[in-house]
Structures are given as C-alpha cells and as structure tokens.
mmCIF file of C-alpha atoms in Angstrom:
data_model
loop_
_atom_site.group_PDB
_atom_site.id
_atom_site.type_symbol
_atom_site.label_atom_id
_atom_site.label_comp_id
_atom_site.label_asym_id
_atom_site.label_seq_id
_atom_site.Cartn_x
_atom_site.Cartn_y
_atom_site.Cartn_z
ATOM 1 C CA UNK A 110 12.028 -22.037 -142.801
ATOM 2 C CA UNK A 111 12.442 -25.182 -144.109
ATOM 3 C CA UNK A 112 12.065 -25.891 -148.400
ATOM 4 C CA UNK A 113 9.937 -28.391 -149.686
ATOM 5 C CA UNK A 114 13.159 -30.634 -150.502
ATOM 6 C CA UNK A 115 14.529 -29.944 -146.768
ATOM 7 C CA UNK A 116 14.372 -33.132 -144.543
ATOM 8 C CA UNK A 117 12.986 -30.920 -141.849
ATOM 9 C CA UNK A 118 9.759 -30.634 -143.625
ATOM 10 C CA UNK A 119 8.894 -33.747 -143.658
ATOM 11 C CA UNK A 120 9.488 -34.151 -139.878
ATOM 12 C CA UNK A 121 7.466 -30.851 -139.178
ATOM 13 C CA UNK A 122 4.367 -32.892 -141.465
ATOM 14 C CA UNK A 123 4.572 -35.972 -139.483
ATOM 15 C CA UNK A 124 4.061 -34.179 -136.197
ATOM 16 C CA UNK A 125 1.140 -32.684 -137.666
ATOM 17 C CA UNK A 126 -0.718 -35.909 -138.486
ATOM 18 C CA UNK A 127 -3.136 -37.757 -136.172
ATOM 19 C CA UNK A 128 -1.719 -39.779 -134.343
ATOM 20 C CA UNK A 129 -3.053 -43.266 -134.469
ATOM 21 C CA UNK A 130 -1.449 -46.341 -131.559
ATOM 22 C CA UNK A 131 -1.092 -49.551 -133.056
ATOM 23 C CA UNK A 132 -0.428 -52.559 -130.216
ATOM 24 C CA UNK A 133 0.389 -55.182 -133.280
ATOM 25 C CA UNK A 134 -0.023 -55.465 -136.806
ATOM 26 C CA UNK A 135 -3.267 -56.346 -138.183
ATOM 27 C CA UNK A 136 -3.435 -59.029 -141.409
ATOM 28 C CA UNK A 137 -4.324 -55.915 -143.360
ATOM 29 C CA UNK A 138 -1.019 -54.524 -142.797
ATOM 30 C CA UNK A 139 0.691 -57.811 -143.514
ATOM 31 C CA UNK A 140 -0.730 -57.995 -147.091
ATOM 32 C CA UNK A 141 -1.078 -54.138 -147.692
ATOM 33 C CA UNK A 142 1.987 -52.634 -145.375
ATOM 34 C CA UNK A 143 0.614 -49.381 -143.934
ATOM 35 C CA UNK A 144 0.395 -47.077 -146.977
ATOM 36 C CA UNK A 145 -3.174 -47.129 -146.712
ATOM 37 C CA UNK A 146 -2.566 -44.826 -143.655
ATOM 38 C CA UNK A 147 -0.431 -42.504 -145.303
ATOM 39 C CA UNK A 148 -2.533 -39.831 -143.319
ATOM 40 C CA UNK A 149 -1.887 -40.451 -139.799
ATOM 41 C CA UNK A 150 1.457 -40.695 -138.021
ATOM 42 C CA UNK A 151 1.226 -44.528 -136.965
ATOM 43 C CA UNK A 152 2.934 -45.166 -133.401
ATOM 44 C CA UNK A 153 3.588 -49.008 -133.766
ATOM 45 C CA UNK A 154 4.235 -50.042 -130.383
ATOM 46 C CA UNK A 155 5.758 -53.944 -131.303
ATOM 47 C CA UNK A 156 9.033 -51.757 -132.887
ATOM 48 C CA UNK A 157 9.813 -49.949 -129.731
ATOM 49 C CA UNK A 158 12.065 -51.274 -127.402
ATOM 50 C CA UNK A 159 10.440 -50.245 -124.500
ATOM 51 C CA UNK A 160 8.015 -52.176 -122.624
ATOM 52 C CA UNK A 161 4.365 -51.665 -123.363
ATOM 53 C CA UNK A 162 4.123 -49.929 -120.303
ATOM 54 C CA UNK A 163 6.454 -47.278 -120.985
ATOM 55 C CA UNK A 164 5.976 -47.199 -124.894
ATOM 56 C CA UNK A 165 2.385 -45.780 -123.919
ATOM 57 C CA UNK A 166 3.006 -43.541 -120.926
ATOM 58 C CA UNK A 167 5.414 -41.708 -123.385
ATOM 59 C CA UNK A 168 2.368 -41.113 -125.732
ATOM 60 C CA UNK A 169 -0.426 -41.388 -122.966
ATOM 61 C CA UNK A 170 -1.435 -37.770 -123.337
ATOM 62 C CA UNK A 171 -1.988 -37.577 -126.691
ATOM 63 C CA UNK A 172 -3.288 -40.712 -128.557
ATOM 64 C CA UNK A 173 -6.743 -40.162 -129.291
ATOM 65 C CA UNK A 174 -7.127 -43.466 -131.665
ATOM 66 C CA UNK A 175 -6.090 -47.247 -131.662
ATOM 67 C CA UNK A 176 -6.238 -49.528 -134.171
ATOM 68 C CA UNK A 177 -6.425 -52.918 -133.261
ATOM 69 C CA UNK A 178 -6.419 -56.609 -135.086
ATOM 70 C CA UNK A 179 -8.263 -58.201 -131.886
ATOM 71 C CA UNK A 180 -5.764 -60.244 -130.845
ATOM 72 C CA UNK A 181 -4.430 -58.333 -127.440
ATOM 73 C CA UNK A 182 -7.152 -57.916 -124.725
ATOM 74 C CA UNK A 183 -8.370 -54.095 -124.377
ATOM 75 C CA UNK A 184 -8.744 -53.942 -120.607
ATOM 76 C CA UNK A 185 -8.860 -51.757 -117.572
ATOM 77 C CA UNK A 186 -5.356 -51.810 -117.241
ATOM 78 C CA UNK A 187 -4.559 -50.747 -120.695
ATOM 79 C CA UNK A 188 -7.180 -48.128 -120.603
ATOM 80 C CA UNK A 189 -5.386 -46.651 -117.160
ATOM 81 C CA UNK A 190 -2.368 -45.953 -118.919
ATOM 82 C CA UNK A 191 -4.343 -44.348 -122.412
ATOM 83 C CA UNK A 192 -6.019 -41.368 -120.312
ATOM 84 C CA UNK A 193 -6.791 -39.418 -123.683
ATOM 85 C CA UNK A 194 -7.888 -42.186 -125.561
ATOM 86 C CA UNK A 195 -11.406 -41.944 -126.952
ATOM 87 C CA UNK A 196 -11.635 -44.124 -130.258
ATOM 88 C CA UNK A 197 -11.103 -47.873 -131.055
ATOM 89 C CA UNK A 198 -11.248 -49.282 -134.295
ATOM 90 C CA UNK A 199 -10.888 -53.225 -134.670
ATOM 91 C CA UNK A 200 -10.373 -54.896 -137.625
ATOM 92 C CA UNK A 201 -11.432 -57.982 -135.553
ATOM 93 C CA UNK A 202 -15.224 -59.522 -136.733
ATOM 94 C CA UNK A 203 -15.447 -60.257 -132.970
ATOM 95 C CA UNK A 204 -15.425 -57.977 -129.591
ATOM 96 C CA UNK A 205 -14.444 -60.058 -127.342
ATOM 97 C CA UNK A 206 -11.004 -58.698 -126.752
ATOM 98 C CA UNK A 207 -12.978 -55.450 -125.932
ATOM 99 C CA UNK A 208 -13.882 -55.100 -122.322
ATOM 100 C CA UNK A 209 -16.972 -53.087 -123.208
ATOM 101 C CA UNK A 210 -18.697 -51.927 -119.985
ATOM 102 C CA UNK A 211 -15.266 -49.868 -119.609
ATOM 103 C CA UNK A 212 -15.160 -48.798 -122.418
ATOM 104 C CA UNK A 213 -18.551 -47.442 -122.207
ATOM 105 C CA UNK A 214 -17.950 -46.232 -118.834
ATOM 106 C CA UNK A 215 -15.478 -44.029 -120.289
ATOM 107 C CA UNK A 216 -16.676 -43.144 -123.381
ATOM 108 C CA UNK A 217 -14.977 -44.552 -125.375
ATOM 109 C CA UNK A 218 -16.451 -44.758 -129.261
ATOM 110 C CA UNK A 219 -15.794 -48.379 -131.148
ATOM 111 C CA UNK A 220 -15.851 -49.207 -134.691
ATOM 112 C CA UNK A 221 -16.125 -52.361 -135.752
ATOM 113 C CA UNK A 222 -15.480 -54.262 -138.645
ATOM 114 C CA UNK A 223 -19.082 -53.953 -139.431
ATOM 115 C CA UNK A 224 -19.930 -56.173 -142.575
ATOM 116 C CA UNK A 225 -16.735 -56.149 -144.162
ATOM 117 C CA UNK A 226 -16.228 -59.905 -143.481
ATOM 118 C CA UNK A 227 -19.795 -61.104 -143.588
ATOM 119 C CA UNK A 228 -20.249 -62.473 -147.122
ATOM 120 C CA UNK A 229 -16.839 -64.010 -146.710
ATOM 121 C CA UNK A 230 -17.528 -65.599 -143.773
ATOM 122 C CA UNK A 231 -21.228 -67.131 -144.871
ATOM 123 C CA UNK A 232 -19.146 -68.300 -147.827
ATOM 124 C CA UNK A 233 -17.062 -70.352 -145.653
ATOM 125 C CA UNK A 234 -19.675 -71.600 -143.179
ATOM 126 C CA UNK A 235 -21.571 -73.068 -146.565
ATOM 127 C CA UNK A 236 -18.449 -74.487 -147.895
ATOM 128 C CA UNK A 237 -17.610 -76.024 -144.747
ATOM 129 C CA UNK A 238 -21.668 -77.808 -144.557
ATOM 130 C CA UNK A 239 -21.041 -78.895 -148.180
ATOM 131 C CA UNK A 240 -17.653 -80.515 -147.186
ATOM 132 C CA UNK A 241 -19.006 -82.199 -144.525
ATOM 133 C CA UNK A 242 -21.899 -83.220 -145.502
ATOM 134 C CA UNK A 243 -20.612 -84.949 -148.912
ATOM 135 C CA UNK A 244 -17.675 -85.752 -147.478
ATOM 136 C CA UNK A 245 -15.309 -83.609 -149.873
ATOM 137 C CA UNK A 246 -12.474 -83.360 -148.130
ATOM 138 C CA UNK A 247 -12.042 -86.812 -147.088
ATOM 139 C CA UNK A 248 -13.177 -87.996 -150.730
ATOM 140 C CA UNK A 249 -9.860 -85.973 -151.712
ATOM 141 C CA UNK A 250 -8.031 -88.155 -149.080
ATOM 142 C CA UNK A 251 -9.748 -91.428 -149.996
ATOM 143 C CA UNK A 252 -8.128 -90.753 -153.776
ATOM 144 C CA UNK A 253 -4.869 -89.176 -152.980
ATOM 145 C CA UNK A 254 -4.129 -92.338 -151.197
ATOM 146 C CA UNK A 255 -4.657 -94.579 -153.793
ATOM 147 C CA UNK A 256 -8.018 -96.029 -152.099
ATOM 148 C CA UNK A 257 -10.005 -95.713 -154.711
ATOM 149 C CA UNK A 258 -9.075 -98.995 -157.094
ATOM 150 C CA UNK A 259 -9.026 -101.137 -153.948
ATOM 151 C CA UNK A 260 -12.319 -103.199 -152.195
ATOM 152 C CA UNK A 261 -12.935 -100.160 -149.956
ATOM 153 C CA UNK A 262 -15.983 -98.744 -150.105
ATOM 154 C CA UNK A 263 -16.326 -94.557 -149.794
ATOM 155 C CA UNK A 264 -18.841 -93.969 -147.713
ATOM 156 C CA UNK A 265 -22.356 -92.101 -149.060
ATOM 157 C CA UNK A 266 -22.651 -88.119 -147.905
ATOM 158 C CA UNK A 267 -25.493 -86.422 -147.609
ATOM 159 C CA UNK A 268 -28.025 -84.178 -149.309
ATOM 160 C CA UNK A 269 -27.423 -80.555 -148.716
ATOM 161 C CA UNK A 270 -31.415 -79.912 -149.634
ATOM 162 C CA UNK A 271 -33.905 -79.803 -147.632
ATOM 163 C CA UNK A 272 -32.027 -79.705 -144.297
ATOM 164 C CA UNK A 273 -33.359 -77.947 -141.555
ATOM 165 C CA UNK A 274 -30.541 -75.391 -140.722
ATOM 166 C CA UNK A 275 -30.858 -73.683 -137.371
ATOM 167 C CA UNK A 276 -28.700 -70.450 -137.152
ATOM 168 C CA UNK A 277 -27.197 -69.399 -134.148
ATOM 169 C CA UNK A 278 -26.909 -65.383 -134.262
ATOM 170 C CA UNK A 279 -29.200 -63.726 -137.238
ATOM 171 C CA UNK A 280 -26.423 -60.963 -137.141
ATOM 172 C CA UNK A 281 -25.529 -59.466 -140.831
ATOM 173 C CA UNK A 282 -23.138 -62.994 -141.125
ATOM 174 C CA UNK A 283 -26.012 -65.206 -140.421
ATOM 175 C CA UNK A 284 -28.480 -63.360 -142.941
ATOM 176 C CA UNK A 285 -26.063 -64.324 -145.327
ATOM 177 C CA UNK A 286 -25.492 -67.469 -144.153
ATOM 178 C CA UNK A 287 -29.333 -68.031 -144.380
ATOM 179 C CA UNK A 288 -29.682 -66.406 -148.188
ATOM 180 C CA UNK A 289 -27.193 -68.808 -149.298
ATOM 181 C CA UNK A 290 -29.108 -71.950 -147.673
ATOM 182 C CA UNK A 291 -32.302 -70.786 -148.275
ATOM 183 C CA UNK A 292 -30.959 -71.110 -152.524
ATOM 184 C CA UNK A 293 -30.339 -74.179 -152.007
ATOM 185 C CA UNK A 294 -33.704 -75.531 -150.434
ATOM 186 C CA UNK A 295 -32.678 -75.411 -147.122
ATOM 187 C CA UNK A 296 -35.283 -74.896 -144.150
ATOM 188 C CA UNK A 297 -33.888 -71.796 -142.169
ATOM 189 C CA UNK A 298 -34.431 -71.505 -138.157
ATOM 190 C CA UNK A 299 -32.686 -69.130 -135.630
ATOM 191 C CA UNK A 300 -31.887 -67.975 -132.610
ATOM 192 C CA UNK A 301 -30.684 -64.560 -131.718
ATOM 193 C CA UNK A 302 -30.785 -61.732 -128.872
ATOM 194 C CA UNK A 303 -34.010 -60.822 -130.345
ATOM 195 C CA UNK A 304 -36.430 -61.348 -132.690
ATOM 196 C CA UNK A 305 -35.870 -59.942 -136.410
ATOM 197 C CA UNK A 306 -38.907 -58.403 -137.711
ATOM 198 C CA UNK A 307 -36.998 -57.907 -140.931
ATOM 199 C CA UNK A 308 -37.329 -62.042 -141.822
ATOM 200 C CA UNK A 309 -39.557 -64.330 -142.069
ATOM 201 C CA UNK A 310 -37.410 -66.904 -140.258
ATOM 202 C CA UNK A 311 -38.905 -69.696 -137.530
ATOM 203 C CA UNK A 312 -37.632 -67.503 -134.297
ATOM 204 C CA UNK A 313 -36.659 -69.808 -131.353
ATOM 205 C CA UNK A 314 -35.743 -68.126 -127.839
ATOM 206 C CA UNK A 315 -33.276 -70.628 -126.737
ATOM 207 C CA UNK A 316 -30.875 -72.702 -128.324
ATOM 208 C CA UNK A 317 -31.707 -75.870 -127.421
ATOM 209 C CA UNK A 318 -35.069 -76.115 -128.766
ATOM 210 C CA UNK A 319 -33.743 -75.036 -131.844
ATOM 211 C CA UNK A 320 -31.088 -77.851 -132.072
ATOM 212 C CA UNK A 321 -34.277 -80.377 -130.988
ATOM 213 C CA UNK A 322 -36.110 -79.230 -134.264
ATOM 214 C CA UNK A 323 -32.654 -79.059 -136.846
ATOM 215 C CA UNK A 324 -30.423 -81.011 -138.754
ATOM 216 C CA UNK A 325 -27.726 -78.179 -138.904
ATOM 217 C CA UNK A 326 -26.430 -76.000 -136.528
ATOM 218 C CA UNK A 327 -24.406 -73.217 -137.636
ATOM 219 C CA UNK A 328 -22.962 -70.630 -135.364
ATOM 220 C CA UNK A 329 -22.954 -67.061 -136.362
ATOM 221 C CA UNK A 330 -22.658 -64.920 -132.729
ATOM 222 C CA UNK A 331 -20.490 -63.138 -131.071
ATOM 223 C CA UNK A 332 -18.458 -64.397 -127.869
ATOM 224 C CA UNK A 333 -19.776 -63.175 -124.616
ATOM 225 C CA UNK A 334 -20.454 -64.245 -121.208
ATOM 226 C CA UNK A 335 -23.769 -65.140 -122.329
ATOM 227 C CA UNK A 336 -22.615 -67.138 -125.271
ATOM 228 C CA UNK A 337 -19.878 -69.063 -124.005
ATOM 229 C CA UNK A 338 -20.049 -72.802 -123.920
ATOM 230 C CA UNK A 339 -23.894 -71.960 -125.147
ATOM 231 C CA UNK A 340 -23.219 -74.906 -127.494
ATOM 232 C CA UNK A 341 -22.832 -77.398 -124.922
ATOM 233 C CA UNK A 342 -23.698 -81.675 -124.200
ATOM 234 C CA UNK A 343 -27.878 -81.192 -124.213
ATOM 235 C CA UNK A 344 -27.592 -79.015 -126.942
ATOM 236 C CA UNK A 345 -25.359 -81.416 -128.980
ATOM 237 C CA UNK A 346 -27.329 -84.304 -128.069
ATOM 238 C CA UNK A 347 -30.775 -82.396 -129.113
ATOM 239 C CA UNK A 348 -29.729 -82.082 -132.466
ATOM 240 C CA UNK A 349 -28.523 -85.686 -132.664
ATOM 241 C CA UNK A 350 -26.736 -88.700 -134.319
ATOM 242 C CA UNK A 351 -27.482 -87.589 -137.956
ATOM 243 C CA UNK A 352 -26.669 -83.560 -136.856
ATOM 244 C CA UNK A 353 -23.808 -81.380 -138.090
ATOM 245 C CA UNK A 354 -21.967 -78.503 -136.361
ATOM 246 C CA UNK A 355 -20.726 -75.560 -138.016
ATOM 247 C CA UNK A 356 -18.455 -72.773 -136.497
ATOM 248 C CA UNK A 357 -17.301 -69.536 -138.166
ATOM 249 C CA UNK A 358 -18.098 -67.916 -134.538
ATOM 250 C CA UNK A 359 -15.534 -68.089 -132.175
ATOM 251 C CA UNK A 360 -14.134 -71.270 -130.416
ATOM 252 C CA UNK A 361 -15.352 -70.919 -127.036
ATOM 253 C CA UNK A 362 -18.934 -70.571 -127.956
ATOM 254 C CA UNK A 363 -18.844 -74.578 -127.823
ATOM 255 C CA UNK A 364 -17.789 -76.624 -125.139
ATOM 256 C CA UNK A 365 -15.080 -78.232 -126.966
ATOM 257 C CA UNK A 366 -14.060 -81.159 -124.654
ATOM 258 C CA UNK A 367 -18.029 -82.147 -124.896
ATOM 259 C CA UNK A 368 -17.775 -81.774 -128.515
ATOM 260 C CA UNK A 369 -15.093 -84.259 -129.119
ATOM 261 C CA UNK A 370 -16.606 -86.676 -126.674
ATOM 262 C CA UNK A 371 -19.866 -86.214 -129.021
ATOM 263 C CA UNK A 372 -17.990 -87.122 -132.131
ATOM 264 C CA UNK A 373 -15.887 -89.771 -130.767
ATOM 265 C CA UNK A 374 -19.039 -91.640 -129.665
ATOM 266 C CA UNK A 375 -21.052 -90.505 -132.470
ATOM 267 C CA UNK A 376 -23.887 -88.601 -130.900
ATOM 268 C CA UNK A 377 -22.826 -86.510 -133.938
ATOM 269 C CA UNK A 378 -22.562 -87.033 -137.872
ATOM 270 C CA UNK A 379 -20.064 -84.612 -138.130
ATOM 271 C CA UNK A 380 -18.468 -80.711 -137.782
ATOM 272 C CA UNK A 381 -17.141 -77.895 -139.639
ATOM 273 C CA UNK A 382 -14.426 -75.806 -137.645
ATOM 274 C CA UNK A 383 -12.511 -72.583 -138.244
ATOM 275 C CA UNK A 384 -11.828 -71.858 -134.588
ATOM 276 C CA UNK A 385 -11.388 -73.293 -131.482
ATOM 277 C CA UNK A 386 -11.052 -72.728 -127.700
ATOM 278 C CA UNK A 387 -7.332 -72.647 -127.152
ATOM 279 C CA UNK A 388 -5.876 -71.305 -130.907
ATOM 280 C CA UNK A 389 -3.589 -72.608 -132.547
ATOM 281 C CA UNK A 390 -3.830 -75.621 -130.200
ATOM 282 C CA UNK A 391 -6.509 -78.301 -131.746
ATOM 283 C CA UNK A 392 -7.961 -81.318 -130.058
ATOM 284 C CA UNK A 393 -5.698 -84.467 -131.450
ATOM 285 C CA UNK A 394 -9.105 -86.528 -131.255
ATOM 286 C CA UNK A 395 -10.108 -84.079 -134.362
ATOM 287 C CA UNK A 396 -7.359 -84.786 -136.421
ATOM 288 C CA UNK A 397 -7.908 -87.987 -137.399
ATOM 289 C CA UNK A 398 -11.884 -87.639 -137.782
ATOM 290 C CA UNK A 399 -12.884 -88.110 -141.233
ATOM 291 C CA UNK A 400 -16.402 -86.088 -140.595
ATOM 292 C CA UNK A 401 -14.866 -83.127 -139.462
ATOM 293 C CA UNK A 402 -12.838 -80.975 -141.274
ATOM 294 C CA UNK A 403 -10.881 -78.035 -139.943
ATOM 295 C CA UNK A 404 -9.573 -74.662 -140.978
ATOM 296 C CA UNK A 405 -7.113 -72.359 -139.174
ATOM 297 C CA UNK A 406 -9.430 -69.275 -138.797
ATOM 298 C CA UNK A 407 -9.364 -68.491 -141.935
ATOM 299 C CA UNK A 408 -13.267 -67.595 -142.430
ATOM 300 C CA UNK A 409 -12.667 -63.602 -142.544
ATOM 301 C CA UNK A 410 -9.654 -63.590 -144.678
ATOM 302 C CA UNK A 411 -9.501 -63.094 -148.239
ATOM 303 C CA UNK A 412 -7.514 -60.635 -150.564
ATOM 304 C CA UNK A 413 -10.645 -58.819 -151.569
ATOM 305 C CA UNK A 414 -11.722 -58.722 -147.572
ATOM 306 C CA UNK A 415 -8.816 -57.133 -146.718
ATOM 307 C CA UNK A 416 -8.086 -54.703 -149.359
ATOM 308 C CA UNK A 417 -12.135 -53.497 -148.672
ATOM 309 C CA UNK A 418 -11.389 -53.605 -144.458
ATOM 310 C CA UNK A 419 -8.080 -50.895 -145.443
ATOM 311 C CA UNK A 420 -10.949 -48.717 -147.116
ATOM 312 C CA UNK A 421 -12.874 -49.223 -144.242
ATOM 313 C CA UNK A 422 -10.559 -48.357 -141.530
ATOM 314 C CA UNK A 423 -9.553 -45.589 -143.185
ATOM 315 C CA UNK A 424 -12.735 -44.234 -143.792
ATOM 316 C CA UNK A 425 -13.466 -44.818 -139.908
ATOM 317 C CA UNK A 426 -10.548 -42.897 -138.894
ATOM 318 C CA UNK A 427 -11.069 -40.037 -141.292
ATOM 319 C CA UNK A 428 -14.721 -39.850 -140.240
ATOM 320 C CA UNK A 429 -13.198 -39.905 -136.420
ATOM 321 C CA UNK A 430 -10.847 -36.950 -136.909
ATOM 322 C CA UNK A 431 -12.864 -34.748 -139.014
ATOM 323 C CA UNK A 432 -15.502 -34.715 -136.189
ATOM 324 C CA UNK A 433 -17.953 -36.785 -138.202
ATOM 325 C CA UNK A 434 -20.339 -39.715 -137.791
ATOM 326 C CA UNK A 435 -18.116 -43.305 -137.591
ATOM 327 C CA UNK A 436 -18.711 -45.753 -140.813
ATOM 328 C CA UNK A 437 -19.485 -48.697 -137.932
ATOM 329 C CA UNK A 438 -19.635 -47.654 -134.634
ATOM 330 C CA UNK A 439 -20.744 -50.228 -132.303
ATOM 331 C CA UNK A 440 -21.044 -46.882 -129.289
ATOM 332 C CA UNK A 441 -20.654 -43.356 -130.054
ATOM 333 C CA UNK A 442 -18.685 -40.943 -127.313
#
C-alpha cells in the first residue's frame, strides 16, 4: 500500500479524479494556469503529440466533460469520436462554435458563460459610443501629433444624450447595455427573438425598422444562421448619415464589406468595433478612419472577468459531477 509521501499515491489520486478534455487553453488558464481545477484530472489535448484524432480515441470512452474557450468548432465529427461525452462547458460569451442541433440530438448538456461577461461587455459597448461619438480616440491622435498648436481645426463630436439607441439582442448584455444608456438620457429601442415583458423598452420585430427610427445601433446577439449579415446595406442606410454602429456581438453579424463601403462614402457617421468577420484580419479601409475606432476582441476580458469565469467553471463542473443542477446550462441531458 502506498504512504502518503509515496509517489504512487499521488498517481493512484489522479486516476480517481474526473476527468475533464481540454482541446486548447482558454484566457482563463493563461492568466490563472489551471490550479483552479485542482479537482479534476485535466487531459490537455494541445501537449500530446498525437494527432487530435488519436489523442481522443485513446480517451473516447471515458471523458464525460470538455471545457472549451470557443475557439475550435464542436461538430459532428468531433462528437463521433467523444461517444461518452455528455457535458460542455464554454468559457466563450458566444455559441457559435457549438453545433447545437447535435448536440441536442445527443444529449448533450451545455453551460455557458452565462453573465459572467455581461457588465464587462456593456462597459465596453458604452465606452466605444462615447469614443466615437466625441471623437476620443482620434482627439488623442490629433494631440499626440502635435496638431493641436497648428491652423487645423478638430472637428466637433457629438452629444451622447438624448440619442435614440436601438439595441440589437435584449439578452442579459443588452439590459446592461440599456441601464447604462438609459443614465445617461438616452432613448432605448430593441429588437430581440421575442418580446421582454420584463422592460418597458419600444419592442421592434425586425431590425430594420428599428435602425429607420435610431441614431445608434448597438449589437448585443448571438451569431446564428438567423443573425448573420442581419446588419446589412438597407439596414445601414435606414439608420443613416448621422448613425453610429456598435459591435461587442460577433463579426459576422454585419456584412462587413457593406460596412466599409458605408463609411467610406459616408452613409455613416461612424463605428465602434471589437470583432470582425475574418479575426485577426481587419479591413485596411478601417484603419485609417478617424470615426471608427477598433479593439481586438477585447470586450469580455478583464482580470476581474476572468478570475469570476474560473469560479464559474468550476462551480459548473462540480455541479456536473456531483449529479446536480448546472450554474448556466443553456440544455440539460
């Protein structure tokens, strides 16, 4: 029998932990390492030398959980080769790396990142409006290059009251989003899957009419089939010369190309962007625009974010192996 000092004890633990796959590290492990998960044996497939493939047929019979950042696509074909799989939890804010109606065809229970990220993120989308619209960022610019005690004039911004802000996705983000507006005198307007009894909120069904009747778009929702490119030329053009874009969604909810075309012939006043359609790669037309300003999907990450998303996570895949009810499960087994 091994002592507690014997090495073989420790192995014998290990083996007795629940097991937990791991396709790639998630920023919370990059800030936090993976003491947080003390409790489970953590089978990290990017240090294996195998291929994928193999790496997971070795463990295909007994990995129960996966903890994912979001990044690599959950399909069909990974799901083949995980047979005994029956829990996902993503530290992602999105799900679109989640092919779902598999997942739900097998029954396979998700937990989400729930509302970790949300105040976070409406931080960021109001920051982004403010910059924009007063022209922050490229006031910073305008000084640091020694424009200031010349004959150029810096151009006037905007006043953040009183604009009609229509929110695109009244999720637990965009509630935030809209109590941060709403303080400072801002009209609030949405349009989401369905109507929230909860608020008192101007509902629109479609997006379009809601960009006719706003100064502000801001886009809150998830990626889907349904949402992508949902932000396209008639919607653009329906909010207008004098409208501003915001994006803390996901890239591909706008048609990008139709964006920059937009901006570049000034059918808009400006955008605020922390993602895009082909990450890292950004349009060069946006580079040089002084009414947009960019951020390398950043919106979710913060120290206090991700030290709260290790609790969370945790707490998820506690609440998965003790048999009880998930912390944020978007479908239950």
């Amino acid at each position: 029998m091994a002592t507690p000092n014997h090495p073989g004890n420790h192995d014998h633990q290990s083996k007795e932990l629940p097991q937990v796959l791991v396709l790639e590290p998630p920023p919370i492990m990059k800030l936090h390492g993976d003491r947080f998960l003390n409790d489970f044996q953590l089978l990290k497939a990017w240090e294996s030398p195998l291929p994928l493939d193999q790496f997971l047929s070795i463990h295909a019979q007994s990995v129960k959980a996966l903890l994912t950042p979001g990044r690599y696509p959950l399909t069909r074909n990974i799901l083949q080769l995980l047979p005994s799989l029956q829990l996902v939890v993503t530290t992602s804010a999105g799900l679109n790396h989640i092919d779902l109606p598999e997942f739900q065809r097998r029954g396979i229970a998700i937990a989400s990142a729930g509302d970790v990220y949300s105040e976070d993120v409406a931080d960021m989308a109001v920051g982004f409006l403010i910059d924009v619209l007063r022209k922050i960022s490229a006031a910073d610019r305008y000084v640091r290059k020694g424009l200031w005690d010349t004959k150029t004039e810096f151009p006037l911004g905007s006043k953040l009251c009183s604009k009609r802000v229509g929110i695109v996705g009244l999720g637990s983000i965009g509630q935030e989003v809209a109590k941060r507006l709403q303080a400072f005198g801002c009209r609030i307007m949405y349009t989401s899957r369905n109507k929230k009894p909860s608020v008192s909120y101007p509902y629109y069904s479609n997006v379009l009419e809601l960009a006719a009747d706003s100064d502000v778009l801001i886009i809150c929702c998830g990626l889907t089939e349904q949402t992508r490119h949902m932000i396209n030329k008639d919607v653009m053009l329906a909010l207008g010369k004098e409208g501003v874009v915001i994006n803390i969604g996901r890239g591909a909810i706008i048609d990008e190309k139709e964006l920059v075309q937009c901006l570049v012939q000034r059918e808009l006043a400006g955008a605020g962007l922390d993602v895009f359609e082909n990450e890292p790669h950004v349009p060069r037309e946006l580079l040089t625009m002084d009414n947009v300003v960019l951020s390398p999907h950043r919106a979710v990450r913060t120290p206090e974010s991700l030290t709260a998303m290790c609790e969370h996570v945790k707490g998820n895949l506690e609440a998965f192996f003790s048999n009880k009810p998930l912390l944020s499960p978007v479908m239950n087994i």
